[in-house]
Coordinates of C-alpha atoms and ligand atoms in Angstrom, one line a residue:
X1 CA -11.1 32.6 -4.4
X2 CA -10.3 28.9 -5.4
X3 CA -10.2 26.6 -2.4
X4 CA -7.0 24.5 -2.0
X5 CA -8.9 21.3 -2.4
X6 CA -10.4 22.5 -5.8
X7 CA -6.9 23.6 -7.0
X8 CA -5.6 20.1 -6.1
X9 CA -8.5 18.6 -8.1
X10 CA -7.9 20.8 -11.2
X11 CA -4.2 19.9 -11.1
X12 CA -5.0 16.3 -10.7
X13 CA -7.5 16.2 -13.6
X14 CA -5.0 17.9 -15.9
X15 CA -2.3 15.5 -14.9
X16 CA -4.7 12.5 -15.5
X17 CA -5.5 13.8 -18.9
X18 CA -1.8 13.8 -19.7
X19 CA -1.4 10.3 -18.4
X20 CA -4.3 9.1 -20.5
X21 CA -2.6 10.3 -23.7
X22 CA -0.6 7.0 -23.3
X23 CA -1.1 4.1 -25.6
X24 CA -4.7 3.0 -24.8
X25 CA -7.4 5.5 -25.6
X26 CA -9.5 7.1 -22.8
X27 CA -12.9 5.5 -22.2
X28 CA -15.7 7.7 -21.1
X29 CA -18.2 6.5 -18.4
X30 CA -21.0 6.7 -21.0
X31 CA -19.2 4.0 -23.1
X32 CA -19.4 1.5 -20.3
X33 CA -22.3 -0.9 -20.3
X34 CA -25.2 0.6 -18.3
X35 CA -27.1 -0.5 -15.2
X36 CA -29.6 -2.4 -17.2
X37 CA -27.0 -5.4 -17.4
X38 CA -26.3 -7.8 -14.7
X39 CA -23.4 -6.6 -12.5
X40 CA -21.3 -9.7 -13.5
X41 CA -21.7 -8.7 -17.3
X42 CA -20.7 -5.2 -16.5
X43 CA -17.7 -6.3 -14.6
X44 CA -16.6 -8.7 -17.4
X45 CA -16.9 -5.9 -19.9
X46 CA -14.7 -3.5 -17.9
X47 CA -12.2 -6.2 -17.0
X48 CA -11.8 -6.9 -20.8
X49 CA -10.8 -3.2 -21.4
X50 CA -8.1 -3.2 -18.8
X51 CA -4.4 -3.4 -19.1
X52 CA -2.4 -5.5 -16.7
X53 CA -1.3 -2.4 -14.9
X54 CA -4.9 -1.1 -14.5
X55 CA -5.9 -4.4 -13.1
X56 CA -3.2 -4.4 -10.5
X57 CA -4.1 -0.7 -9.7
X58 CA -7.6 -1.9 -8.8
X59 CA -6.0 -4.4 -6.4
X60 CA -4.0 -1.7 -4.6
X61 CA -5.1 0.3 -1.6
X62 CA -3.0 3.3 -0.7
X63 CA -3.3 5.5 2.5
X64 CA -5.3 8.5 1.6
X65 CA -3.3 11.1 3.4
X66 CA 0.1 9.6 2.5
X67 CA -0.3 9.8 -1.3
X68 CA 3.1 10.8 -2.6
X69 CA 1.5 12.8 -5.5
X70 CA -2.1 14.2 -5.5
X71 CA -2.8 12.6 -8.8
X72 CA -1.4 9.1 -8.0
X73 CA -5.0 7.8 -7.9
X74 CA -5.6 8.5 -11.6
X75 CA -1.9 8.0 -12.6
X76 CA -1.8 4.5 -11.0
X77 CA -5.5 3.7 -11.3
X78 CA -5.8 3.0 -7.6
X79 CA -8.9 1.0 -6.7
X80 CA -9.1 2.1 -3.1
X81 CA -7.8 4.3 -0.3
X82 CA -7.9 3.9 3.4
X83 CA -7.9 6.4 6.3
X84 CA -5.5 4.8 8.8
X85 CA -6.2 5.1 12.5
X86 CA -4.3 8.3 12.9
X87 CA -5.2 9.9 9.5
X88 CA -7.7 12.7 9.2
X89 CA -8.6 15.2 6.5
X90 CA -7.6 18.8 6.9
X91 CA -10.9 19.5 8.5
X92 CA -12.0 16.5 10.6
X93 CA -15.7 16.8 10.5
X94 CA -18.0 14.6 8.4
X95 CA -18.2 17.4 5.9
X96 CA -14.4 17.8 5.8
X97 CA -14.2 14.0 5.0
X98 CA -16.8 14.5 2.2
X99 CA -14.8 17.4 0.7
X100 CA -11.6 15.3 0.8
X101 CA -13.2 12.2 -0.5
X102 CA -15.0 13.9 -3.4
X103 CA -11.7 15.4 -4.6
X104 CA -10.0 12.0 -4.7
X105 CA -13.1 10.4 -6.3
X106 CA -13.0 13.0 -9.1
X107 CA -9.3 12.2 -9.6
X108 CA -10.1 8.5 -9.9
X109 CA -12.8 9.2 -12.4
X110 CA -10.4 11.3 -14.4
X111 CA -8.3 8.1 -15.1
X112 CA -8.3 6.4 -18.5
X113 CA -10.9 4.1 -17.2
X114 CA -13.4 5.9 -15.0
X115 CA -13.5 3.3 -12.2
X116 CA -14.7 4.8 -8.8
X117 CA -12.7 4.5 -5.7
X118 CA -13.7 2.9 -2.5
X119 CA -12.7 4.7 0.8
X120 CA -12.0 2.4 3.6
X121 CA -12.1 3.3 7.3
X122 CA -12.2 1.6 10.7
X123 CA -15.7 2.6 11.9
X124 CA -15.5 -0.1 14.5
X125 CA -17.9 1.5 16.9
X126 CA -19.7 4.2 14.9
X127 CA -18.0 6.5 12.5
X128 CA -15.4 7.0 15.2
X129 CA -12.6 8.6 13.3
X130 CA -14.5 11.8 12.5
X131 CA -15.2 14.3 15.3
X132 CA -18.9 15.1 16.1
X133 CA -20.2 11.7 15.2
X134 CA -22.1 9.1 17.3
X135 CA -19.7 6.7 19.1
X136 CA -21.2 3.4 20.3
X137 CA -19.9 1.0 22.9
X138 CA -17.1 -1.1 21.6
X139 CA -18.0 -4.7 20.5
X140 CA -17.3 -6.2 23.9
X141 CA -20.1 -4.0 25.4
X142 CA -22.4 -4.9 22.4
X143 CA -21.8 -8.6 23.1
X144 CA -23.0 -8.0 26.7
X145 CA -26.4 -6.7 25.4
X146 CA -27.2 -10.1 23.9
X147 CA -29.5 -8.0 21.6
X148 CA -28.7 -8.7 18.0
X149 CA -31.6 -6.4 16.6
X150 CA -30.0 -3.5 18.5
X151 CA -26.6 -4.4 17.1
X152 CA -28.0 -4.4 13.5
X153 CA -29.6 -0.9 14.2
X154 CA -26.0 0.2 15.4
X155 CA -24.7 -1.0 12.0
X156 CA -27.5 1.0 10.1
X157 CA -26.7 4.2 11.9
X158 CA -23.0 3.7 11.5
X159 CA -23.4 3.2 7.8
X160 CA -25.5 6.4 7.5
X161 CA -22.9 8.5 9.3
X162 CA -20.2 7.1 7.1
X163 CA -22.0 7.3 3.7
X164 CA -22.7 11.1 4.2
X165 CA -18.8 11.5 4.3
X166 CA -18.3 9.2 1.2
X167 CA -16.6 6.4 3.2
X168 CA -18.4 3.3 1.9
X169 CA -16.0 0.5 3.1
X170 CA -16.1 -0.3 6.7
X171 CA -13.3 -2.4 8.2
X172 CA -15.9 -3.9 10.6
X173 CA -17.1 -6.1 12.2
X174 CA -14.3 -7.8 14.0
X175 CA -15.5 -11.3 14.5
X176 CA -12.7 -12.5 16.6
X177 CA -13.6 -14.9 19.3
X178 CA -11.4 -13.7 22.2
X179 CA -10.1 -16.5 24.2
X180 CA -7.4 -14.6 26.2
X181 CA -8.2 -11.3 27.8
X182 CA -4.4 -10.4 27.8
X183 CA -5.0 -9.6 24.1
X184 CA -5.2 -5.8 23.5
X185 CA -7.9 -6.2 21.0
X186 CA -10.2 -8.0 23.5
X187 CA -12.7 -5.1 23.3
X188 CA -13.1 -5.4 19.6
X189 CA -14.6 -8.8 20.1
X190 CA -18.1 -9.6 20.9
X191 CA -17.1 -12.3 23.4
X192 CA -15.4 -15.7 24.0
X193 CA -17.9 -18.1 22.3
X194 CA -18.4 -18.7 18.7
X195 CA -22.2 -18.7 19.2
X196 CA -22.2 -15.2 20.8
X197 CA -19.9 -13.8 18.2
X198 CA -22.0 -15.4 15.4
X199 CA -25.2 -13.9 16.7
X200 CA -23.6 -10.5 16.5
X201 CA -22.6 -10.8 12.8
X202 CA -26.0 -9.2 12.2
X203 CA -23.9 -5.9 12.3
X204 CA -23.1 -6.9 8.7
X205 CA -26.7 -6.6 7.6
X206 CA -27.0 -3.3 9.4
X207 CA -24.0 -1.8 7.6
X208 CA -24.8 -3.3 4.2
X209 CA -28.6 -2.5 4.5
X210 CA -31.3 -4.4 2.6
X211 CA -29.2 -3.9 -0.6
X212 CA -25.7 -2.6 -1.1
X213 CA -26.9 -0.5 -3.9
X214 CA -28.5 2.0 -1.6
X215 CA -26.3 5.0 -1.1
X216 CA -26.8 4.6 2.6
X217 CA -25.1 1.2 2.7
X218 CA -21.6 0.5 3.3
X219 CA -19.4 -2.5 2.6
X220 CA -18.8 -4.7 5.8
X221 CA -15.6 -6.5 6.5
X222 CA -15.5 -9.6 8.5
X223 CA -12.0 -9.6 10.2
X224 CA -9.5 -10.8 11.0
X225 CA -9.5 -14.1 9.1
X226 CA -8.9 -16.3 11.1
X227 CA -8.0 -17.2 14.6
X228 CA -6.9 -13.7 15.7
X229 CA -8.4 -14.2 19.1
X230 CA -6.9 -17.5 19.7
X231 CA -3.2 -16.7 19.6
X232 CA -0.9 -18.2 22.3
X233 CA -0.6 -16.0 25.4
X234 CA -3.2 -13.5 23.8
X235 CA -0.2 -12.0 21.9
X236 CA -1.4 -9.6 19.2
X237 CA -0.5 -10.8 15.7
X238 CA 0.7 -14.0 17.3
X239 CA 0.4 -17.8 16.5
X240 CA -2.8 -19.7 17.0
X241 CA -1.6 -23.3 17.9
X242 CA -4.5 -25.5 17.4
X243 CA -5.8 -28.4 15.3
X244 CA -8.1 -27.8 12.3
X245 CA -11.2 -29.1 14.0
X246 CA -10.8 -26.6 16.9
X247 CA -10.0 -23.7 14.4
X248 CA -13.2 -24.4 12.5
X249 CA -15.4 -24.9 15.6
X250 CA -14.2 -21.8 17.6
X251 CA -13.0 -19.3 15.0
X252 CA -14.5 -20.0 11.5
X253 CA -18.1 -20.3 12.6
X254 CA -18.7 -16.5 12.8
X255 CA -17.5 -16.2 9.2
X256 CA -20.1 -18.6 8.0
X257 CA -22.7 -16.4 9.7
X258 CA -21.3 -13.2 8.2
X259 CA -21.3 -14.7 4.8
X260 CA -24.8 -16.0 5.2
X261 CA -25.7 -12.4 5.9
X262 CA -24.0 -11.3 2.6
X263 CA -20.7 -9.8 3.9
X264 CA -18.8 -8.7 0.8
X265 CA -15.4 -8.4 2.2
X266 CA -13.1 -10.3 4.6
X267 CA -9.8 -8.9 6.0
X268 CA -6.9 -11.4 6.6
X269 CA -5.3 -11.6 10.0
X270 CA -1.7 -10.5 10.8
X271 CA -1.6 -13.6 12.9
X272 CA -0.4 -17.2 12.1
X273 CA -1.9 -20.5 12.3
X274 CA 0.5 -23.2 13.5
X275 CA 3.4 -21.1 12.5
X276 CA 2.1 -20.1 9.0
X277 CA 1.2 -16.4 8.5
X278 CA -2.4 -16.1 7.5
X279 CA -1.4 -13.8 4.6
X280 CA 0.2 -16.7 2.8
X281 CA -2.4 -19.4 3.8
X282 CA -3.9 -20.4 0.4
X283 CA -5.5 -23.3 1.9
X284 CA -7.7 -21.3 4.3
X285 CA -8.2 -18.3 2.1
X286 CA -8.7 -19.9 -1.3
X287 CA -9.8 -23.5 -0.5
X288 CA -11.9 -23.0 2.6
X289 CA -13.2 -19.4 2.4
X290 CA -13.6 -18.9 -1.3
X291 CA -14.1 -22.6 -2.3
X292 CA -15.8 -24.5 0.5
X293 CA -17.6 -21.5 2.0
X294 CA -18.5 -19.9 -1.4
X295 CA -17.2 -16.4 -0.6
X296 CA -17.6 -14.3 -3.8
X297 CA -16.5 -10.9 -2.4
X298 CA -13.2 -9.3 -1.8
X299 CA -10.4 -10.6 0.4
X300 CA -8.3 -7.6 1.7
X301 CA -4.9 -7.7 3.3
X302 CA -4.2 -6.1 6.6
X303 CA -2.0 -2.9 6.9
X304 CA 1.3 -3.9 5.2
X305 CA 0.4 -7.4 6.2
X306 CA 2.3 -9.0 3.3
X307 CA 5.6 -7.5 4.4
X308 CA 5.5 -10.0 7.4
X309 CA 5.9 -12.9 5.1
X310 CA 9.1 -14.8 4.4
X311 CA 11.4 -13.7 1.5
X312 CA 12.0 -10.5 -0.3
X313 CA 9.2 -8.3 -1.5
X314 CA 8.5 -10.0 -4.8
X315 CA 8.3 -13.3 -3.0
X316 CA 5.9 -11.8 -0.4
X317 CA 3.7 -10.3 -3.1
X318 CA 3.5 -13.4 -5.1
X319 CA 2.8 -15.6 -2.0
X320 CA -0.1 -13.3 -0.9
X321 CA -1.7 -13.0 -4.3
X322 CA -1.4 -16.7 -4.9
X323 CA -2.9 -17.4 -1.5
X324 CA -6.0 -15.6 -2.6
X325 CA -5.7 -12.0 -1.4
X326 CA -7.5 -9.6 -3.8
X327 CA -6.9 -6.1 -2.4
X328 CA -3.6 -5.1 -0.9
X329 CA -3.5 -2.5 2.0
X330 CA -0.2 -0.9 1.0
X331 CA -0.3 2.4 2.8
X332 CA 2.8 3.9 1.5
X333 CA 4.5 1.3 -0.7
X334 CA 1.6 1.2 -3.2
X335 CA 3.6 2.1 -6.3
X336 CA 6.3 -0.4 -5.5
X337 CA 3.6 -3.0 -5.0
X338 CA 2.1 -2.3 -8.5
X339 CA 5.4 -2.4 -10.2
X340 CA 6.3 -5.6 -8.4
X341 CA 3.1 -7.5 -9.1
X342 CA 3.2 -6.5 -12.8
X343 CA 6.7 -7.8 -13.0
X344 CA 5.7 -11.0 -11.3
X345 CA 2.8 -11.6 -13.8
X346 CA 5.0 -10.8 -16.8
X347 CA 7.6 -13.3 -15.4
X348 CA 4.9 -15.9 -15.2
X349 CA 5.2 -16.3 -11.4
X350 CA 1.6 -15.1 -10.9
X351 CA -1.1 -16.2 -13.4
X352 CA -3.2 -13.6 -15.1
X353 CA -6.2 -15.8 -14.3
X354 CA -5.6 -15.0 -10.6
X355 CA -5.4 -11.3 -11.3
X356 CA -8.6 -11.5 -13.3
X357 CA -10.3 -13.4 -10.5
X358 CA -9.3 -10.6 -8.0
X359 CA -10.3 -7.8 -10.2
X360 CA -13.6 -9.4 -11.2
X361 CA -14.5 -9.6 -7.5
X362 CA -13.5 -6.0 -6.9
X363 CA -15.5 -4.6 -9.9
X364 CA -18.5 -6.8 -9.1
X365 CA -18.7 -5.5 -5.6
X366 CA -18.3 -1.9 -6.9
X367 CA -21.2 -2.4 -9.3
X368 CA -23.2 -4.1 -6.6
X369 CA -22.7 -1.0 -4.5
X370 CA -24.0 1.3 -7.3
X371 CA -20.7 3.2 -7.1
X372 CA -20.6 3.9 -10.8
X373 CA -24.0 5.7 -10.6
X374 CA -23.3 7.5 -7.3
X375 CA -19.6 7.9 -6.9
X376 CA -19.6 10.8 -4.7
X377 CA -20.5 11.4 -0.9
X378 CA -24.2 11.2 -0.2
X379 CA -24.1 14.7 1.4
X380 CA -27.7 14.8 2.2
X381 CA -26.9 12.4 5.0
X382 CA -24.4 14.7 6.5
X383 CA -26.9 16.1 9.0
X384 CA -27.4 12.8 10.5
X385 CA -23.9 12.5 12.0
X386 CA -24.2 12.8 15.7
X387 CA -27.9 13.6 15.6
X388 CA -30.1 13.3 18.6
X389 CA -31.8 10.1 17.2
X390 CA -28.5 8.4 16.7
X391 CA -27.2 9.5 20.1
X392 CA -30.4 8.1 21.7
X393 CA -29.6 4.7 20.1
X394 CA -26.1 4.8 21.4
X395 CA -27.4 5.6 24.9
X396 CA -29.7 2.7 24.7
X397 CA -26.9 0.5 23.7
X398 CA -24.9 1.7 26.7
X399 CA -27.6 0.9 29.2
X400 CA -28.2 -2.5 27.7
X401 CA -24.5 -3.3 27.8
X402 CA -24.0 -2.7 31.5
X403 CA -23.5 -5.8 33.6
X404 CA -24.5 -5.5 37.3
X405 CA -21.8 -7.6 39.1
X406 CA -22.8 -7.0 42.7
X407 CA -25.6 -5.2 44.6
X408 CA -25.5 -5.7 48.3
X409 CA -28.5 -4.9 50.3
X410 CA -30.2 -3.6 47.1
X411 CA -28.1 -0.3 47.3
X412 CA -29.0 0.2 43.5
X413 CA -30.9 1.7 42.0
X414 CA -30.0 4.9 43.9
X415 CA -32.9 7.2 44.5
X416 CA -32.8 10.4 42.5
X417 CA -33.4 12.3 45.6
X418 CA -30.3 10.9 47.5
X419 CA -28.7 13.9 49.3
X420 CA -25.1 14.1 48.6
X421 CA -23.3 12.0 46.1
X422 CA -19.5 11.9 45.8
X423 CA -18.2 10.9 42.3
X424 CA -14.6 9.9 42.1
X425 CA -12.2 8.2 39.8
X426 CA -10.2 9.1 36.7
X427 CA -12.9 7.8 34.3
X428 CA -15.7 9.7 35.7
X429 CA -15.3 12.9 33.7
X430 CA -13.0 11.8 30.8
X431 CA -14.7 11.3 27.5
X432 CA -11.5 10.0 25.9
X433 CA -11.2 7.3 28.5
X434 CA -14.8 6.1 28.0
X435 CA -14.3 5.9 24.3
X436 CA -11.1 3.7 24.4
X437 CA -9.0 3.0 21.3
X438 CA -10.0 3.6 17.6
X439 CA -11.7 6.8 18.6
X440 CA -10.6 9.9 16.6
X441 CA -7.1 8.5 16.8
X442 CA -5.7 5.0 16.5
X443 CA -4.8 4.4 20.1
X444 CA -7.4 6.8 21.5
X445 CA -6.5 9.1 24.2
X446 CA -7.6 10.8 27.5
X447 CA -9.4 14.1 27.2
X448 CA -12.2 15.6 25.1
X449 CA -11.5 14.6 21.5
X450 CA -15.1 14.9 20.4
X451 CA -18.6 15.8 21.6
X452 CA -20.2 13.6 24.0
X453 CA -21.6 13.2 27.6
X454 CA -19.2 12.0 30.3
X455 CA -20.5 9.5 32.9
X456 CA -20.3 12.4 35.4
X457 CA -22.3 14.6 33.4
X458 CA -24.9 11.9 33.0
X459 CA -25.1 11.5 36.8
X460 CA -25.5 15.3 37.2
X461 CA -28.3 15.3 34.7
X462 CA -30.1 12.4 36.3
X463 CA -30.4 13.5 39.9
X464 CA -33.2 15.6 41.3
X465 CA -33.0 19.2 42.3
X466 CA -32.4 18.4 46.0
X467 CA -29.4 16.2 45.4
X468 CA -25.9 17.5 45.3
X469 CA -23.1 15.8 43.2
X470 CA -19.6 16.6 44.1
X471 CA -16.8 15.5 41.7
X472 CA -13.6 14.8 43.7
X473 CA -11.4 12.7 41.2
X474 CA -9.2 11.2 44.0
X475 CA -11.7 10.9 46.7
X476 CA -9.6 13.2 49.0
X477 CA -12.7 14.7 50.7
X478 CA -14.6 11.4 51.2
X479 CA -15.1 12.2 54.9
X480 CA -17.2 15.3 54.3
X481 CA -20.6 13.9 55.1
X482 CA -21.6 12.3 51.8
X483 CA -24.4 9.8 51.5
X484 CA -22.9 7.6 48.8
X485 CA -19.8 7.4 46.6
X486 CA -19.5 6.4 43.0
X487 CA -16.0 5.4 41.9
X488 CA -15.6 5.3 38.2
X489 CA -12.3 3.6 37.6
X490 CA -10.6 1.2 35.2
X491 CA -8.4 1.4 32.0
X492 CA -7.2 4.2 29.9
X493 CA -7.3 4.0 26.1
X494 CA -5.1 1.6 24.0
X495 CA -5.5 -0.3 20.8
X496 CA -3.8 -3.2 18.9
X497 CA -0.1 -3.7 19.6
X498 CA 0.0 -1.5 22.7
X499 CA -2.8 -3.0 24.5
X500 CA -1.5 -6.5 25.3
X501 CA -1.0 -7.1 29.0
X502 CA 1.3 -9.9 30.0
X503 CA 0.4 -9.6 33.7
X504 CA -0.9 -6.3 34.9
X505 CA -4.7 -6.9 34.6
X506 CA -5.2 -5.4 38.1
X507 CA -6.3 -1.9 39.0
X508 CA -3.7 0.8 38.8
X509 CA -2.1 2.6 41.8
X510 CA -4.3 5.6 41.3
X511 CA -7.6 3.6 41.3
X512 CA -6.4 1.6 44.4
X513 CA -5.7 4.9 46.2
X514 CA -9.2 6.3 45.4
X515 CA -10.8 3.0 46.5
X516 CA -8.9 3.0 49.8
X517 CA -10.0 6.5 50.7
X518 CA -13.6 5.8 49.8
X519 CA -13.6 2.6 51.8
X520 CA -11.9 4.2 54.8
X521 CA -14.7 6.9 54.8
X522 CA -17.2 4.1 55.5
X523 CA -19.5 5.3 52.7
X524 CA -21.5 2.8 50.6
X525 CA -19.4 2.6 47.4
X526 CA -20.8 1.9 43.9
X527 CA -17.9 1.1 41.6
X528 CA -18.3 1.6 37.9
X529 CA -15.6 -0.1 35.9
X530 CA -14.7 1.4 32.5
X531 CA -12.6 -1.1 30.7
X532 CA -12.2 -3.1 27.6
X533 CA -11.9 -6.5 29.4
X534 CA -12.3 -8.0 32.9
X535 CA -9.7 -6.7 35.4
X536 CA -8.5 -8.6 38.4
X537 CA -10.6 -7.1 41.3
X538 CA -10.9 -10.1 43.6
X539 CA -9.3 -8.4 46.5
X540 CA -11.2 -5.0 46.2
X541 CA -14.7 -6.5 45.5
X542 CA -15.5 -7.2 49.3
X543 CA -15.1 -3.4 49.9
X544 CA -17.7 -2.4 47.3
X545 CA -21.4 -2.3 48.0
X546 CA -22.3 -2.5 44.4
X547 CA -20.4 -2.8 41.1
X548 CA -21.1 -2.4 37.5
X549 CA -19.0 -3.2 34.3
X550 CA -19.7 -0.4 31.9
X551 CA -17.1 -1.5 29.2
X552 CA -16.0 1.3 26.8
X553 CA -19.4 3.0 26.4
X554 CA -18.6 5.7 23.9
X555 CA -20.0 9.2 23.6
X556 CA -23.2 8.6 25.5
X557 CA -22.2 8.3 29.2
X558 CA -25.8 9.1 30.3
X559 CA -26.6 5.4 29.6
X560 CA -24.6 4.5 32.8
X561 CA -26.7 6.9 34.8
X562 CA -29.8 5.4 33.4
X563 CA -29.0 2.2 35.1
X564 CA -27.6 3.6 38.4
X565 CA -30.7 5.6 39.0
X566 CA -33.1 2.9 37.9
X567 CA -34.7 4.4 34.8
X568 CA -33.8 1.1 33.3
X569 CA -33.0 -2.2 35.1
X570 CA -29.6 -3.7 34.1
X571 CA -29.8 -6.5 31.5
X572 CA -26.2 -7.1 30.4
X573 CA -24.7 -10.5 30.6
X574 CA -20.9 -11.2 30.6
X575 CA -19.7 -11.9 27.2
X576 CA -16.6 -13.6 28.7
X577 CA -15.5 -15.3 31.8
X578 CA -14.2 -13.1 34.7
X579 CA -10.9 -14.4 36.1
X580 CA -10.1 -14.5 39.8
X581 CA -6.4 -14.0 39.4
X582 CA -3.7 -13.4 36.9
X583 CA -2.9 -17.1 37.2
X584 CA -6.3 -18.0 36.0
X585 CA -6.0 -16.2 32.7
X586 CA -7.0 -17.4 30.2
X587 CA -10.2 -18.8 31.3
X588 CA -13.2 -19.7 29.2
X589 CA -16.6 -21.3 29.7
X590 CA -16.2 -25.0 29.2
X591 CA -12.8 -25.3 30.6
X592 CA -12.0 -28.2 33.0
X593 CA -12.3 -27.0 36.7
X594 CA -14.0 -23.8 35.6
X595 CA -14.0 -21.6 38.6
X596 CA -14.1 -17.9 37.6
X597 CA -15.0 -14.9 39.8
X598 CA -18.0 -14.4 37.6
X599 CA -19.0 -17.0 34.8
X600 CA -19.7 -16.3 31.2
X601 CA -23.4 -15.1 31.0
X602 CA -23.4 -13.7 34.6
X603 CA -25.4 -10.4 35.2
X604 CA -27.7 -9.3 38.0
X605 CA -30.7 -7.1 37.6
X606 CA -33.1 -5.2 39.9
X607 CA -36.1 -7.0 41.5
Ligands
BGC1 C1 -5.6 -3.4 11.9 C2 -6.9 -3.6 11.2 C3 -7.3 -2.2 10.5 C4 -6.2 -1.8 9.7 C5 -6.5 -0.4 9.0 C6 -4.5 -2.8 11.0 O1 -3.5 -2.5 11.8 O2 -5.2 -4.7 12.3 O3 -7.9 -4.0 12.1 O4 -8.5 -2.4 9.9 O5 -5.1 -1.6 10.4 O6 -6.5 0.6 9.9
BGC2 C1 -2.3 3.4 11.4 C2 -3.4 2.3 11.7 C3 -2.8 1.0 11.4 C4 -1.5 0.8 12.2 C5 -0.8 -0.5 11.8 C6 -1.1 3.1 12.2 O1 -0.2 4.1 12.0 O2 -2.9 4.6 11.6 O3 -4.5 2.4 10.8 O4 -3.7 0.0 11.8 O5 -0.6 1.9 11.9 O6 0.5 -0.5 12.2

C-alpha cells in the first residue's frame, strides 16, 4: 500500500515537472557548482540563474500545514516553511515531523531550480512543539541559573532533537530585555539587564554548533529586533518610547553578542520604536544591523508582521523589503505576497539590487548549512529526542534555575525521612502548567500534552520508604496530622498576546484558598511558585516558612525535588526585580528609590 505522504509526494513531483516545462529549462542539482567552491561563489552562481519570481519565492515563508496546494512549494519556488505555534504534522512525533518535512523537501527539490527548503519552528525551550521531546525551563529560568555553559549545552541538545526531525531553523533565542513584567512574553526573556541577556546569547553557539555545516546544527534567530521588552506598559507588540542612546544601551547590546557568536538570522519585532513599526524601520534594520553591526545573515519578518504597516498591501510589501527584511513570514498569503513583490519590482518601486541582496543572504546561509548536500532530516538523530541524557540535562537546568526566596529556621532542605508530607496546589501534578506557553501548542495548556515528570511525581520519587506523600490539590485535609505542607501554586499557561496582565499579578482565588487552609492548619508551609514572572506575594509571604520560585521548569519536575530535599543546594539568582505591589510595576535594578520585595540577583542557598 502506498502511504498518503508518498502519494502526495508523487503528485507533487509530477506537478513540479509540469511547471518546469515553462520557459526556463530545468537545472539539475549536478549542474550547480559543487562544494569545492566558496559558499559566496556558489550563491552568486545560483542567483545568476534565477528569474525574478524564483528570487522572490526564496524570500517567501509559508505555513507548512496551511499550504493551499501540496505542490505550492515547487510551483512557487518557496524558500522556507514554518510550523506555527498550533501547527502539527499528522503524527506529532519527531518521526512524524521528519516524514512530513522530507516530503516537502522532495517537493522543493523537484522545482526548476533544486534549492532546498528551510523549516522554521519555535523551539524556544527545547524542541517543544513535538511530543516526546525534552522540554527545558523557559528562558527566564535559564537566566536565573547564571550559567552560560549550561545554556549553551541546552542549545546543543535542542538542535539535535530538531535536526533529527528536519527542522533546521529555530526562531530562538529571544533576546528581549524585559523591563515590565506585565508583558506576557516575560518568560521568553533571560532577564531585565542587557548584561544578563547578552551573557545568555551563547544559546546561539549551542544551536549553531562549532560549524553550521554539521547536520546536527540549526540556524539560530535572535529576536525580536529590537526593543520588544521595552514597550510602554509592557504591552505586547506595543511602542517602545525611548531615545536612541537608551535603545542601544538596553536593547541592542544582546544583538551585538549574538552576532559575535555567529547568529545567522534575526527576526524583526512586531513592536514600534517611537511610533514607527520595526518592520518598516530601515534605519535600524539596514543602517544599524546590517551596516554598522555588519550582519551578513537573514532578516526575517514576524508572522504577517508586514500587514501591520500603513498603506495597502503593495505599500506594506515595498516598505518592508526596502527597510531590509529578507524573508517574509506570510503563513497564508504567500502567493499574494510573491505576485505583489514581483509587480513592485517590475514597476521600479523595489530595486532588483535589493532583491539580489536578500536572496544572496538566503542562499549563502543555505550553503553554509550544507543543506544542498544534506537536504533531508538527519534521521539517525531521531532516537535522541527525549533521551535519558537529554532529560538529565533538563533536570539539571531546573535545579539550577530555582531561586530560594525564604527559608525560616532552616526548614529546607527537608529530610527524606520526614513522616507525612501534604502536597497541595493546582501546579503540583500538572505537566502542562509547568511547561507554560509554546509547549505542544501555541498558548500551551493544562493537562498532560507530552511525556514528563510532574513536580509531585518528583517529590514522590525523592522521599524515603518511611515517608508518606499525600496529594490533596485544595488542601482540604490539611488538619489530618501532617508534618509539613508543600504548596505548588502560581500561573497557568499563556503566550504572546494573551499573557499581558494590566493589573492582576496577584495569586488567584484558588491558590489563596489553598494557602489559607494550609496556614490555618498550623503546618510549616513550603511554597513553590510555578510562574513565568514574579507575582505579587507580599501579603502571603509572612505565612510561608519557606518559598521557592521554580519558573516554568518544563518536562523535568524532578529538578524541583532535588532542591527541596537537598540533593543540591539552590543556586538560582533572580533575573529580574520582584515588585512589592502592583503600583511598583515596572521596577528594574538601577531605578531611583529602588525598593523591591526582592532585588535583582537575590537568591538564598543552604548553609
Ligand atoms: C511570534 C514569534 C514567532 C512567530 C512564529 C510570532 O507570533 O511573535 O516569536 O517566532 O510567531 O511562530
Ligand atoms: C500561530 C503562531 C503565531 C500566532 C501569531 C498562531 O496561530 O500558531 O505561530 O505566532 O498565530 O498570531
